[in-house]
Short mmCIF file of C-alpha atoms in Angstrom, two decimals:
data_model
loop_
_atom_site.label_atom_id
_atom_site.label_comp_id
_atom_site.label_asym_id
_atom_site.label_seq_id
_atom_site.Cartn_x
_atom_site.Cartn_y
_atom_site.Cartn_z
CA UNK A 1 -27.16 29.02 -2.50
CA UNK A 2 -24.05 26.82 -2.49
CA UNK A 3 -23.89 22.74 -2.47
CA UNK A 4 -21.10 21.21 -1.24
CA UNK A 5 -20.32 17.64 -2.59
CA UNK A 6 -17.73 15.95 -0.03
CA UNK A 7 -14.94 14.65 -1.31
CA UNK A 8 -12.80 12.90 0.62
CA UNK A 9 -10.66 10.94 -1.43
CA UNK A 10 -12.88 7.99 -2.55
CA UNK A 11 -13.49 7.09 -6.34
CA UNK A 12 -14.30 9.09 -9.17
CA UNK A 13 -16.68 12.10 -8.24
CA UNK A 14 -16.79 13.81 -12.01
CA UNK A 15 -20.34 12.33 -13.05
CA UNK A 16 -21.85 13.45 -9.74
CA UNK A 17 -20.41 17.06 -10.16
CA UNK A 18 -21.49 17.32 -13.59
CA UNK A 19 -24.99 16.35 -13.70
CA UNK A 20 -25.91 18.51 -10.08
CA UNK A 21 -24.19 21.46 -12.53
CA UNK A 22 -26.67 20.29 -15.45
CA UNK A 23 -29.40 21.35 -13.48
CA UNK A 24 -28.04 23.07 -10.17
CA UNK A 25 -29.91 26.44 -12.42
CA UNK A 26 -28.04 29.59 -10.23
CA UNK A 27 -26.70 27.41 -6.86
CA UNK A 28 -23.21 27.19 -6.95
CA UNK A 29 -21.88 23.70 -6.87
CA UNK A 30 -18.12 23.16 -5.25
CA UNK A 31 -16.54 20.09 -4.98
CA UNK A 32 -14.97 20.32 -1.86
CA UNK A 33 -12.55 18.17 0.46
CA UNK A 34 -12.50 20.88 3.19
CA UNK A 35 -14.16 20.77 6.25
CA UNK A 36 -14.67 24.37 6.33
CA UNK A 37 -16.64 24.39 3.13
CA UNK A 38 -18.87 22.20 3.97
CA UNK A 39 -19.63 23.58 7.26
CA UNK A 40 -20.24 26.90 5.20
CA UNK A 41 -22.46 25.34 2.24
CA UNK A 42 -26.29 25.36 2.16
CA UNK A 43 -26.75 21.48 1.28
CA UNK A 44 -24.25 19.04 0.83
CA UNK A 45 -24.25 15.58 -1.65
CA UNK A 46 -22.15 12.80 0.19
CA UNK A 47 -21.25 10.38 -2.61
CA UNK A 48 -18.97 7.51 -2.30
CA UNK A 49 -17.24 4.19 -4.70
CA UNK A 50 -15.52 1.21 -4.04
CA UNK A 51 -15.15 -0.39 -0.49
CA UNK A 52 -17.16 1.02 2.41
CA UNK A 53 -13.81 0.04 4.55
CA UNK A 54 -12.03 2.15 2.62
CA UNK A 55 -14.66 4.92 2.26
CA UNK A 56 -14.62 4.84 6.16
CA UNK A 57 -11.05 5.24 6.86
CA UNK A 58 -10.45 7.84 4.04
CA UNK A 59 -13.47 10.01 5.29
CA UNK A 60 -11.65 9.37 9.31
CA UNK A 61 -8.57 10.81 8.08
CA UNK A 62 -9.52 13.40 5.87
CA UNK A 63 -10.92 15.24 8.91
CA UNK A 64 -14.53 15.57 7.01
CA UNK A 65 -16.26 13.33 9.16
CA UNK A 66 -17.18 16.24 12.01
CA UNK A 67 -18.39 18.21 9.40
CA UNK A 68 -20.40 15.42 7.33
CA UNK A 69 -22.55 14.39 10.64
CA UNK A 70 -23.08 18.22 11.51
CA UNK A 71 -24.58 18.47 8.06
CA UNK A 72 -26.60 15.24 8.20
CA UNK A 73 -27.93 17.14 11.35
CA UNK A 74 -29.57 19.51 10.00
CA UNK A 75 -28.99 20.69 6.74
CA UNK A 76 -30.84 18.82 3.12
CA UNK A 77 -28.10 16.29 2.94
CA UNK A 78 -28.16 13.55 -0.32
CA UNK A 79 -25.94 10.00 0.31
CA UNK A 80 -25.24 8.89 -2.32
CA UNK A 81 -24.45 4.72 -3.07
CA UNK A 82 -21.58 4.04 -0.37
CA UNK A 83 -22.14 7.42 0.97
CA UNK A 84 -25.33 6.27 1.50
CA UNK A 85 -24.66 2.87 3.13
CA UNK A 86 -21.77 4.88 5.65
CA UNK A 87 -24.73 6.35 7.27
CA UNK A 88 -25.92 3.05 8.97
CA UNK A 89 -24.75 1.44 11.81
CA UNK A 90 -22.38 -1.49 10.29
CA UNK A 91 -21.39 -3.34 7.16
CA UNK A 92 -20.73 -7.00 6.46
CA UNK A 93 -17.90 -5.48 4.04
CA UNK A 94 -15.21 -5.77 5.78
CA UNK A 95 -17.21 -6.06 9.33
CA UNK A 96 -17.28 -1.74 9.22
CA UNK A 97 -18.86 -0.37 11.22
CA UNK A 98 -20.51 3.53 9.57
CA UNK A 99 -21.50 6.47 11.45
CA UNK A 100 -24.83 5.26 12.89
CA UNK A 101 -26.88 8.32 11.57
CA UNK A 102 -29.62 6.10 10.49
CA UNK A 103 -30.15 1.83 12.18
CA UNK A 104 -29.38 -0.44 10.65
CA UNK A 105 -26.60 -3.13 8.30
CA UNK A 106 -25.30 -3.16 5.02
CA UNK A 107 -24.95 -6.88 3.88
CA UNK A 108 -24.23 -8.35 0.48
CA UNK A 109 -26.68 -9.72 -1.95
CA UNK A 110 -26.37 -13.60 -0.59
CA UNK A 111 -25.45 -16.12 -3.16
CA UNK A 112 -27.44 -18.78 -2.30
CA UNK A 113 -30.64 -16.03 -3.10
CA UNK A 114 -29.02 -15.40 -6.22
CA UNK A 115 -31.12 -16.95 -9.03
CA UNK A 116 -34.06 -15.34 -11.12
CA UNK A 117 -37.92 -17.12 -11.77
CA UNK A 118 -36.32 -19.58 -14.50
CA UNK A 119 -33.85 -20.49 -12.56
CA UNK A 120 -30.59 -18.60 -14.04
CA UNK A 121 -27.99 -17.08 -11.95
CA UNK A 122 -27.98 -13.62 -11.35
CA UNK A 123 -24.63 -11.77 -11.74
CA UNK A 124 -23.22 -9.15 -8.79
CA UNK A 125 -22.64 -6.84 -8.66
CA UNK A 126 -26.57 -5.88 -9.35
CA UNK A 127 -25.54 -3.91 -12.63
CA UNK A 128 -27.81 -2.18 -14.76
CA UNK A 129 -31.33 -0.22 -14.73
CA UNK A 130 -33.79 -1.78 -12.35
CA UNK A 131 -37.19 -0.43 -11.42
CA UNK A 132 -37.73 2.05 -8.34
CA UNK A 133 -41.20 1.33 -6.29
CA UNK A 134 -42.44 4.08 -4.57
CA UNK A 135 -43.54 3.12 -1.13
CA UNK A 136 -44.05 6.77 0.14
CA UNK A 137 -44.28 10.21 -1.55
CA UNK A 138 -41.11 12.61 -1.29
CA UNK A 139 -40.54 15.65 -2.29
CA UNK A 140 -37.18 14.31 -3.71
CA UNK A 141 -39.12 11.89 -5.81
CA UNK A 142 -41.35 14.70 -7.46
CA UNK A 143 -41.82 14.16 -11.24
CA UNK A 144 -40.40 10.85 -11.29
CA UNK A 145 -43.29 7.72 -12.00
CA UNK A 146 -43.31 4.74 -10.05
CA UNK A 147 -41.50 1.82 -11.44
CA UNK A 148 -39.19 4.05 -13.49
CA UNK A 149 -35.85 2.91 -13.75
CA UNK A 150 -32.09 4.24 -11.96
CA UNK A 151 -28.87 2.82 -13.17
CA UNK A 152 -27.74 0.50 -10.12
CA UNK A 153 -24.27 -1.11 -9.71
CA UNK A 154 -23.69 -2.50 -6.31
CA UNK A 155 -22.91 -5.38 -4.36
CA UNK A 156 -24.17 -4.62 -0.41
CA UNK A 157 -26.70 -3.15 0.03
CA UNK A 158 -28.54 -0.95 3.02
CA UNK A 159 -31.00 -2.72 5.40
CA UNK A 160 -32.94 0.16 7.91
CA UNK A 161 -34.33 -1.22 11.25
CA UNK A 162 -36.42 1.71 11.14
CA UNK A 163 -39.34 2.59 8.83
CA UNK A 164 -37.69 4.83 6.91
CA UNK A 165 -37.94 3.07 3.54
CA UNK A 166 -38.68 5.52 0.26
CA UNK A 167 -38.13 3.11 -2.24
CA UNK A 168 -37.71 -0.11 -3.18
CA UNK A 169 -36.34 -1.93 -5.69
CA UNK A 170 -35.75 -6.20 -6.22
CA UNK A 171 -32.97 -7.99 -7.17
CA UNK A 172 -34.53 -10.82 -6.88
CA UNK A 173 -35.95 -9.76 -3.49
CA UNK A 174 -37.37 -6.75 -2.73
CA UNK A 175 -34.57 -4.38 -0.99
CA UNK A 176 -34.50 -0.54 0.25
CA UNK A 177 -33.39 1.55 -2.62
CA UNK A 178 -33.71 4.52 -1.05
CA UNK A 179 -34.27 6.00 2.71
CA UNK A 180 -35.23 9.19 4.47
CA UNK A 181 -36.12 10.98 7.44
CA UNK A 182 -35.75 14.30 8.23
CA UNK A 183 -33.38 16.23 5.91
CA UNK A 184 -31.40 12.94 4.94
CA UNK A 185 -32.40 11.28 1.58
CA UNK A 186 -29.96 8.10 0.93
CA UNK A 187 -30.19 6.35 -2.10
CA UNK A 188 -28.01 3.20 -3.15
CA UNK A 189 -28.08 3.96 -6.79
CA UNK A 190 -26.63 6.85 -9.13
CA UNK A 191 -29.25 9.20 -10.38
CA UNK A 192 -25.85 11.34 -11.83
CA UNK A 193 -26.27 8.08 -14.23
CA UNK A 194 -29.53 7.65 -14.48
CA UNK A 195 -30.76 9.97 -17.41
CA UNK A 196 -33.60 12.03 -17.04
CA UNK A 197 -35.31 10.88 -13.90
CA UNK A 198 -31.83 10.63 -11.87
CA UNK A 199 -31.44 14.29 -13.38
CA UNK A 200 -35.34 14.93 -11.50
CA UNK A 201 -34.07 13.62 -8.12
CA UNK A 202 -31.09 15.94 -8.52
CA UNK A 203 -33.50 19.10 -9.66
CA UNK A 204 -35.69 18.15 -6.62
CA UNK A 205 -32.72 18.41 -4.48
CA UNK A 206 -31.55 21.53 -5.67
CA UNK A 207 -34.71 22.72 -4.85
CA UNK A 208 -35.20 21.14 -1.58
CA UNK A 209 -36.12 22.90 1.98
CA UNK A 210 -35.23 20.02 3.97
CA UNK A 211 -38.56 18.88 4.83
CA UNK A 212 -39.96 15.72 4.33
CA UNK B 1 -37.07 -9.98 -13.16
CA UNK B 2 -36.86 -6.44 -13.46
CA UNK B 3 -33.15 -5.93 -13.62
CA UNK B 4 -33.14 -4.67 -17.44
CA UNK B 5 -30.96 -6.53 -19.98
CA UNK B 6 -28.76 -3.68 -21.51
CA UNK B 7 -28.24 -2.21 -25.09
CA UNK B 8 -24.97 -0.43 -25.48
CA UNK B 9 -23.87 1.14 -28.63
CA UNK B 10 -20.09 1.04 -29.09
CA UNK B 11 -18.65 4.03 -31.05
CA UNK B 12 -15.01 3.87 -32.81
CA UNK B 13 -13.11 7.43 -31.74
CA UNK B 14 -10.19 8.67 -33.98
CA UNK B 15 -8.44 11.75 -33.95
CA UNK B 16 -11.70 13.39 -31.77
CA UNK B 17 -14.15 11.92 -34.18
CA UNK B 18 -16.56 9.49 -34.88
CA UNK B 19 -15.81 6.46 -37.73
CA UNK B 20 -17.29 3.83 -38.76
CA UNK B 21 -15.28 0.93 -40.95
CA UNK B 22 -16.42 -0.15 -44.46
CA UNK B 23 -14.94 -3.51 -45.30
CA UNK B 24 -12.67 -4.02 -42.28
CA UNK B 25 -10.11 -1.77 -43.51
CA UNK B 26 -11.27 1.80 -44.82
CA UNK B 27 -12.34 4.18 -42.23
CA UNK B 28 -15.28 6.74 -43.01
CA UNK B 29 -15.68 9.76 -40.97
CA UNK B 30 -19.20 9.40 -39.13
CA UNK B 31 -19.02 12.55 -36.94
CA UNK B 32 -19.36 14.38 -33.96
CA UNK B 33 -19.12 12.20 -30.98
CA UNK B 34 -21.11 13.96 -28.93
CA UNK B 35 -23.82 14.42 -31.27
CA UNK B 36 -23.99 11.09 -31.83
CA UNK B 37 -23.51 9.72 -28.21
CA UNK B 38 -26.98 12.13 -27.75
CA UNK B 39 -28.58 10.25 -30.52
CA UNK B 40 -27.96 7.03 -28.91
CA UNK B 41 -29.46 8.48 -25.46
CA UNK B 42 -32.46 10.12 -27.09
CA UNK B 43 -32.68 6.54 -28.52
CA UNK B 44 -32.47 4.89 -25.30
CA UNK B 45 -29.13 3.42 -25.04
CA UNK B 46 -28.72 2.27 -21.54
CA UNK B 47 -24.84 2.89 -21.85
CA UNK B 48 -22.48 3.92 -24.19
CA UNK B 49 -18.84 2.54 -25.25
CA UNK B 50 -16.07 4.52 -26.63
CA UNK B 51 -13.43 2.72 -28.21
CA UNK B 52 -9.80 5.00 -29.10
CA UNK B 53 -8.95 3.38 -32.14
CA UNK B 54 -5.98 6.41 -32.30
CA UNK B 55 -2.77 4.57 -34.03
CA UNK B 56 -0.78 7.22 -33.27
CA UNK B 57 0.26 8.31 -29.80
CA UNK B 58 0.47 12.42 -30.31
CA UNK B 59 -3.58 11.92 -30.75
CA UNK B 60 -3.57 9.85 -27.75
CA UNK B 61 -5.00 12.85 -25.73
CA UNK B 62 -7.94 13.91 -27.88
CA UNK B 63 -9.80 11.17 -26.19
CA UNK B 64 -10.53 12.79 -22.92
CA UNK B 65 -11.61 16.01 -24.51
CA UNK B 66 -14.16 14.00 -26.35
CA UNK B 67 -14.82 11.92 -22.79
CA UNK B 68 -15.22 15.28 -21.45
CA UNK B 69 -17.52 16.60 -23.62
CA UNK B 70 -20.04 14.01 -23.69
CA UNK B 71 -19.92 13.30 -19.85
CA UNK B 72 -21.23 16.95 -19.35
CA UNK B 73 -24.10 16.20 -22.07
CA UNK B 74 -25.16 12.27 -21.75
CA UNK B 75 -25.76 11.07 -18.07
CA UNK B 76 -25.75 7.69 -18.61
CA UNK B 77 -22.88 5.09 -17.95
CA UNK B 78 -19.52 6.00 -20.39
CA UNK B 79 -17.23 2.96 -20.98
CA UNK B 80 -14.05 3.95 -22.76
CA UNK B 81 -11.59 1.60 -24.01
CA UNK B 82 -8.83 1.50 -26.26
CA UNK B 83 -4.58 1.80 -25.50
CA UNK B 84 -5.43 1.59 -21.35
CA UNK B 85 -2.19 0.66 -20.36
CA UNK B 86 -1.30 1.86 -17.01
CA UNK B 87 -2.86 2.65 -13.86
CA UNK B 88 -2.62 6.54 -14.49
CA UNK B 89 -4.50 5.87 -17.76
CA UNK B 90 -7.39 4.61 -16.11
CA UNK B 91 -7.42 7.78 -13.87
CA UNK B 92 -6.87 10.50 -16.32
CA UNK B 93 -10.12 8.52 -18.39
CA UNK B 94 -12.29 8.80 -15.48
CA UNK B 95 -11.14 12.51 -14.25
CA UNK B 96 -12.42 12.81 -17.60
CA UNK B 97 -16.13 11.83 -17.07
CA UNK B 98 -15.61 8.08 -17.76
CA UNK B 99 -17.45 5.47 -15.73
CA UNK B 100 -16.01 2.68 -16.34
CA UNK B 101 -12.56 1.84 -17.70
CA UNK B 102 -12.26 -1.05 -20.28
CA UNK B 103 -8.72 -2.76 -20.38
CA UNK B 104 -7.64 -5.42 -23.02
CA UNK B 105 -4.15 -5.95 -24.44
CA UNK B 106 -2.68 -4.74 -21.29
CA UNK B 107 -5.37 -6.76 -19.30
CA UNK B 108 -2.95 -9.94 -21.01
CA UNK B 109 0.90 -8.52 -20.99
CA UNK B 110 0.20 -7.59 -17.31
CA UNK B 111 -2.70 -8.45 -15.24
CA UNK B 112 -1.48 -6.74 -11.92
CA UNK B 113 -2.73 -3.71 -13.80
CA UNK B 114 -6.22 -5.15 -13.56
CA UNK B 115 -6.12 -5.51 -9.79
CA UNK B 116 -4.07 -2.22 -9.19
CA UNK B 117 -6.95 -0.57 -10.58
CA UNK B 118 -9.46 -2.35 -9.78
CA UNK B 119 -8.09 -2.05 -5.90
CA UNK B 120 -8.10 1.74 -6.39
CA UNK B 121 -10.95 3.06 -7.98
CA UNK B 122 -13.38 0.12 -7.38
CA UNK B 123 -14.47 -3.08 -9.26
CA UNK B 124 -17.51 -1.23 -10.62
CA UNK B 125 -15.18 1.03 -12.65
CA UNK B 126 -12.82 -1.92 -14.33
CA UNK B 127 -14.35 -3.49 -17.37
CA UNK B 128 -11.49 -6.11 -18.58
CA UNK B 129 -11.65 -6.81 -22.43
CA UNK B 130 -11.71 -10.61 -23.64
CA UNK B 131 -10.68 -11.33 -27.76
CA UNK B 132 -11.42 -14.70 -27.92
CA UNK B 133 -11.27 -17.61 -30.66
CA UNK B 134 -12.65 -20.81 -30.98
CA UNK B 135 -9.43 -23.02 -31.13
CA UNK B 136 -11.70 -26.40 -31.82
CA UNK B 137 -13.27 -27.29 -34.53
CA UNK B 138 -16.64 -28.13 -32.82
CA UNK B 139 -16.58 -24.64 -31.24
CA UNK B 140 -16.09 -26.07 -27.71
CA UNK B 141 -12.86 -24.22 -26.43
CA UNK B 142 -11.85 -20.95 -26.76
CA UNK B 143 -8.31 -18.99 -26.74
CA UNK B 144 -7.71 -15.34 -26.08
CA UNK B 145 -6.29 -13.66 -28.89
CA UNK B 146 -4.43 -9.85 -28.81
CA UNK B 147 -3.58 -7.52 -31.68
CA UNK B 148 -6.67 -7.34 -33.30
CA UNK B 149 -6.79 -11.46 -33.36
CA UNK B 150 -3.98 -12.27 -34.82
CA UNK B 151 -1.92 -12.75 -31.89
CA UNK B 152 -2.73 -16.06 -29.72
CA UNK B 153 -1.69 -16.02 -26.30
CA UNK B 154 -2.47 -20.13 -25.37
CA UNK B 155 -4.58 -18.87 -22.29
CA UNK B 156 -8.00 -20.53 -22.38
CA UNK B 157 -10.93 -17.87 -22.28
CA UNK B 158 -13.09 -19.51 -19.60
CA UNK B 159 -9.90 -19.69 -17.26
CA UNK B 160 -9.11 -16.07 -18.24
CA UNK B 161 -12.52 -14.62 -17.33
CA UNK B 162 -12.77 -16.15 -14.13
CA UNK B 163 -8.91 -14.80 -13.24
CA UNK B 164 -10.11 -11.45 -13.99
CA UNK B 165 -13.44 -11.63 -11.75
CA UNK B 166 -10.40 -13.02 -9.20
CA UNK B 167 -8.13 -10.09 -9.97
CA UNK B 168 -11.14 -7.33 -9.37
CA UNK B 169 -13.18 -6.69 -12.50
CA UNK B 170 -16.62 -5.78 -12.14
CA UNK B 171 -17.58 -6.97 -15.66
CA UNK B 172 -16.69 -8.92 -19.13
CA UNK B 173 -16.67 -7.01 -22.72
CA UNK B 174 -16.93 -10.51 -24.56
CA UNK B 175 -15.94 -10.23 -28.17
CA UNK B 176 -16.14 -13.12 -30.27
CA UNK B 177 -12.74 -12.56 -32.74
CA UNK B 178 -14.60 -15.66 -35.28
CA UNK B 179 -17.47 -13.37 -35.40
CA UNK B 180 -16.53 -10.24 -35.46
CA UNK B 181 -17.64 -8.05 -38.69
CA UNK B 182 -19.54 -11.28 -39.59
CA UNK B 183 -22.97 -10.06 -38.66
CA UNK B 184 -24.31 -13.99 -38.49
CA UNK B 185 -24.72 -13.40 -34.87
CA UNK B 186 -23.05 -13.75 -31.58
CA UNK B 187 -20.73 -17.05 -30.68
CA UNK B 188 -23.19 -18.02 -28.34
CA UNK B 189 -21.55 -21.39 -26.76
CA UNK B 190 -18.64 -18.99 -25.86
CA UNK B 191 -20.90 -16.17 -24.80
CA UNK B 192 -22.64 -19.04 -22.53
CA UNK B 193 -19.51 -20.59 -21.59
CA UNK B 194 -18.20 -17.17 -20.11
CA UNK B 195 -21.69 -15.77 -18.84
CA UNK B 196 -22.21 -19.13 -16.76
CA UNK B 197 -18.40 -19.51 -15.18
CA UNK B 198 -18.61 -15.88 -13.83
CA UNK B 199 -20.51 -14.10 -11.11
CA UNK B 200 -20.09 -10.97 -12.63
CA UNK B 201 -21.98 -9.42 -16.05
CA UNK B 202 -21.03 -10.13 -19.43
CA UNK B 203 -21.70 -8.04 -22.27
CA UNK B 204 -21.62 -10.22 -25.51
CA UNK B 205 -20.08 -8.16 -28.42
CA UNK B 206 -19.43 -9.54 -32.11
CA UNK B 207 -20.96 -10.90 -34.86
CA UNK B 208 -24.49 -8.62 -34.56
CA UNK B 209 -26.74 -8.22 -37.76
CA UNK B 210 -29.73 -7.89 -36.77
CA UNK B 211 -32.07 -7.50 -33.71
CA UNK B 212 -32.76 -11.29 -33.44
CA UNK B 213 -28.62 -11.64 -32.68
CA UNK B 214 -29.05 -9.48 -29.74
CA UNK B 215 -32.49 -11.47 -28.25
CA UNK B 216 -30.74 -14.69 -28.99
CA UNK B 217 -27.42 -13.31 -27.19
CA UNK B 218 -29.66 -12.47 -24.40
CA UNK B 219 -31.62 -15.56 -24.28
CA UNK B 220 -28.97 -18.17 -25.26
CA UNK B 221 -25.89 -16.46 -24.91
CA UNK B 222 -26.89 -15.99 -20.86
CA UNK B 223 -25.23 -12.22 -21.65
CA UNK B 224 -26.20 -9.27 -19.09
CA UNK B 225 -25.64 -6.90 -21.87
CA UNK B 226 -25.43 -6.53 -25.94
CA UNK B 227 -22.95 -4.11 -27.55
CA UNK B 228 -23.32 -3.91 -31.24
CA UNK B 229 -22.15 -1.04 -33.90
CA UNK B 230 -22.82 -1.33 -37.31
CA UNK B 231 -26.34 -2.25 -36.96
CA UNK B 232 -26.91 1.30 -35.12
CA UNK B 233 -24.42 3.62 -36.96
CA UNK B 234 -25.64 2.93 -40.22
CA UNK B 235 -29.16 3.48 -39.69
CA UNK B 236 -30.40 0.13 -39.78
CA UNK B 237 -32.03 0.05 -36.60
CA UNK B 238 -32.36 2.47 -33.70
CA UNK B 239 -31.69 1.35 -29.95
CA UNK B 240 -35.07 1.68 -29.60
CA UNK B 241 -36.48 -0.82 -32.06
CA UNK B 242 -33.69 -3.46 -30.18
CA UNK B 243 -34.97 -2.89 -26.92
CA UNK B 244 -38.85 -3.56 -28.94
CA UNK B 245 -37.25 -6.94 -30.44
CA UNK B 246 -36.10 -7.88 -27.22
CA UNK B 247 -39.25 -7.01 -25.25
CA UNK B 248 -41.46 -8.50 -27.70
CA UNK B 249 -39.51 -12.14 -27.03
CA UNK B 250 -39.67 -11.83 -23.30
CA UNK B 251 -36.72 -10.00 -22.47
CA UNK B 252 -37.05 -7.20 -19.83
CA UNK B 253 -35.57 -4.14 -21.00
CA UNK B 254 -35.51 -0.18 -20.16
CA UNK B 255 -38.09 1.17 -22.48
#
């Protein structure tokens, strides 16, 4: 069984590759930036850093975006942080608009929301571990308790129109942490950082049929 | 809240290995980074900074295999910092399993680097470095300092920080130069001054003792995040009886 992580040019994808080879057992994991491999690869991880503008036109001209939606069609496909948030319809970043896989906007954390119970300000990007809620079972999510803690660091994040909502977290309102439907799972934080239950996710994907 | 305040060990890296100083100037040999930097995570160390303290530049290297190493062992967030000087830097330190690049003297001589960076692998990977000294008797203004401190540069600290958040870091290393290797705690009007001027985290580094410094840097310093060494490498305390301290006074952290 092979896994394909896309990369197409964007940010540092060394973490990511490590920690799916930490527990990927006997699947072969390739970082890949052709097309072809990831056409030919059982599952693929669709990661992603920095600006979803840039993530957007890099993943245009690197030719992988054909083969990136023909995965997210039908094979057990991960998005991960801005790979994540290029699956909806538009961002505020930049005014991009993203593949429209799943509806929806990616919008900043507002400013004016920006303060916690006492009345401090609370810094963005939304840095740090932060509690996952589990509003519906997944197989992805096997293992893991609710309200255990991913390493975050973001400053948009992913709004569905849909009911497609996993997870939650709250920063200091409640906001989807994670999505699914189908053989898509999308999750705005890193579980390559997030010690033993980001490590879970990534077993449960290895293991993964696709189903939800 | 739930957002977790953060505990982050920092380890000094020479020559591939671990030291830790004894009276500011003699170096002791502490070990085997990775076996520590797995100590620290068994602990509960919600991140973990490297520092290259290498003087000499044929050594420079040995840092990524040690980067390298740990990143395929610890998967948790790896600062490293330490003689970043160019933009290439930065990306050989994260093509080595770093997360986050911290940049300091070079963060001063030439801030362009900063934004160069920061424009091409992402805020969330640029952690700029800020020396700073109280330059006022009442402790009221602070000046950044290079070399170790004994350099001033004249540039306020508050200005500075907020011309990196401008120039694309995604957080503040804040070390207190007056209280560094003091262990009587964090300068907390600085660490406040900083925390409060920027939209971005802070992690408040200097001065640390004991647990109380970090609750208090936490609670009055306004600081996202603690860093200490000493306390941790020599046994005092374990990152887990900080993160107890600090959830005992009220302080939400990853236990």
């Amino acid at each position: 069984m092979r896994i394909a992580i896309v990369d197409y040019g964007m940010g540092n994808l060394h973490s990511v590759t490590k920690a799916l080879e930490h527990v990927a057992g006997d699947a072969d994991i390739v970082l890949t930036d052709d097309p072809l491999v990831v056409e030919a690869a059982d599952k693929v991880v669709f990661p992603g850093q920095g600006a979803m503008p840039d993530c957007m036109r890099y993943l245009q001209n690197s030719g992988l975006e054909d083969a990136v939606r023909d995965a997210a069609s039908h094979k057990p496909f991960l998005g991960i942080c801005v790979g994540a948030q290029l699956l909806f319809d538009h961002s505020e970043e930049g005014d991009t608009n993203g593949m429209g896989i799943f509806a929806g906007d990616v919008v900043r954390f507002p400013k004016a929301a920006m303060v916690d119970e006492h009345g401090q300000k609370l810094k963005v990007p939304h840095m740090g571990w932060n509690q996952m809620m589990i509003k519906r079972d997944h197989p992805l999510w096997a293992g893991i308790p609710d309200l255990d803690r991913f390493y975050f660091v973001h400053s948009y994040h992913f709004r569905p129109s849909d009911d497609i909502t996993v997870i939650e977290s709250a920063y200091p309102y409640r906001f989807a942490a994670a999505v699914a439907r189908d053989n898509i799972f999308a999750i705005q934080c890193h579980p390559e950082k997030s010690h033993h239950a980001g490590l879970q996710l990534l077993k449960n994907f290895v293991h993964w049929d696709g189903r939800p | 809240m739930p957002l977790a305040k953060r505990i982050i060990p920092c380890l000094d890296v020479t020559a591939g290995r671990v030291v830790k100083g004894v009276n500011f100037t003699e170096l002791r040999d502490a070990g085997d980074p990775v076996e520590i930097a797995k100590r620290y995570d068994d602990q509960g160390a919600d991140e973990l900074t490297f520092l290259d303290i290498t003087a000499s530049s044929d050594d420079r290297d040995l840092i990524l295999h040690v980067i390298e190493a740990v990143a395929s062992q610890v998967f948790i967030p790896l600062t490293v910092g330490g003689g970043v000087r160019k933009v290439d830097d930065v990306r050989r330190l994260l093509n080595a399993g770093a997360d986050k690049i911290s940049i300091n003297t070079t963060a001063v001589l030439n801030p362009q680097v900063v934004k160069e960076a920061a424009d091409k692998f992402g805020s969330q990977a640029i952690v700029v470095a800020i020396d700073a000294k109280s330059v006022t008797p009442d402790n009221s203004r602070w000046e950044i300092f290079t070399h170790g401190g004994r350099q001033a540069t004249g540039l306020d600290a508050v200005e500075w920080a907020i011309k990196m958040q401008a120039l694309g870091a995604g957080e503040i290393l804040l070390t207190s130069m007056d209280r560094d290797g003091t262990r009587i705690g964090f300068n907390l009007p600085l660490t406040r001054a900083i925390s409060d001027a920027v939209d971005i985290p802070v992690i408040a580094s200097g001065g640390v003792g004991n647990l109380q410094h970090l609750v208090e840097g936490v609670s009055e310093g306004h600081a996202d995040a603690v860093l200490a060494a000493s306390i941790f490498h020599f046994g005092e305390y374990t990152v887990r009886q900080a993160k107890e301290a600090m959830r005992d006074a009220g302080i939400e952290v990853r236990l």
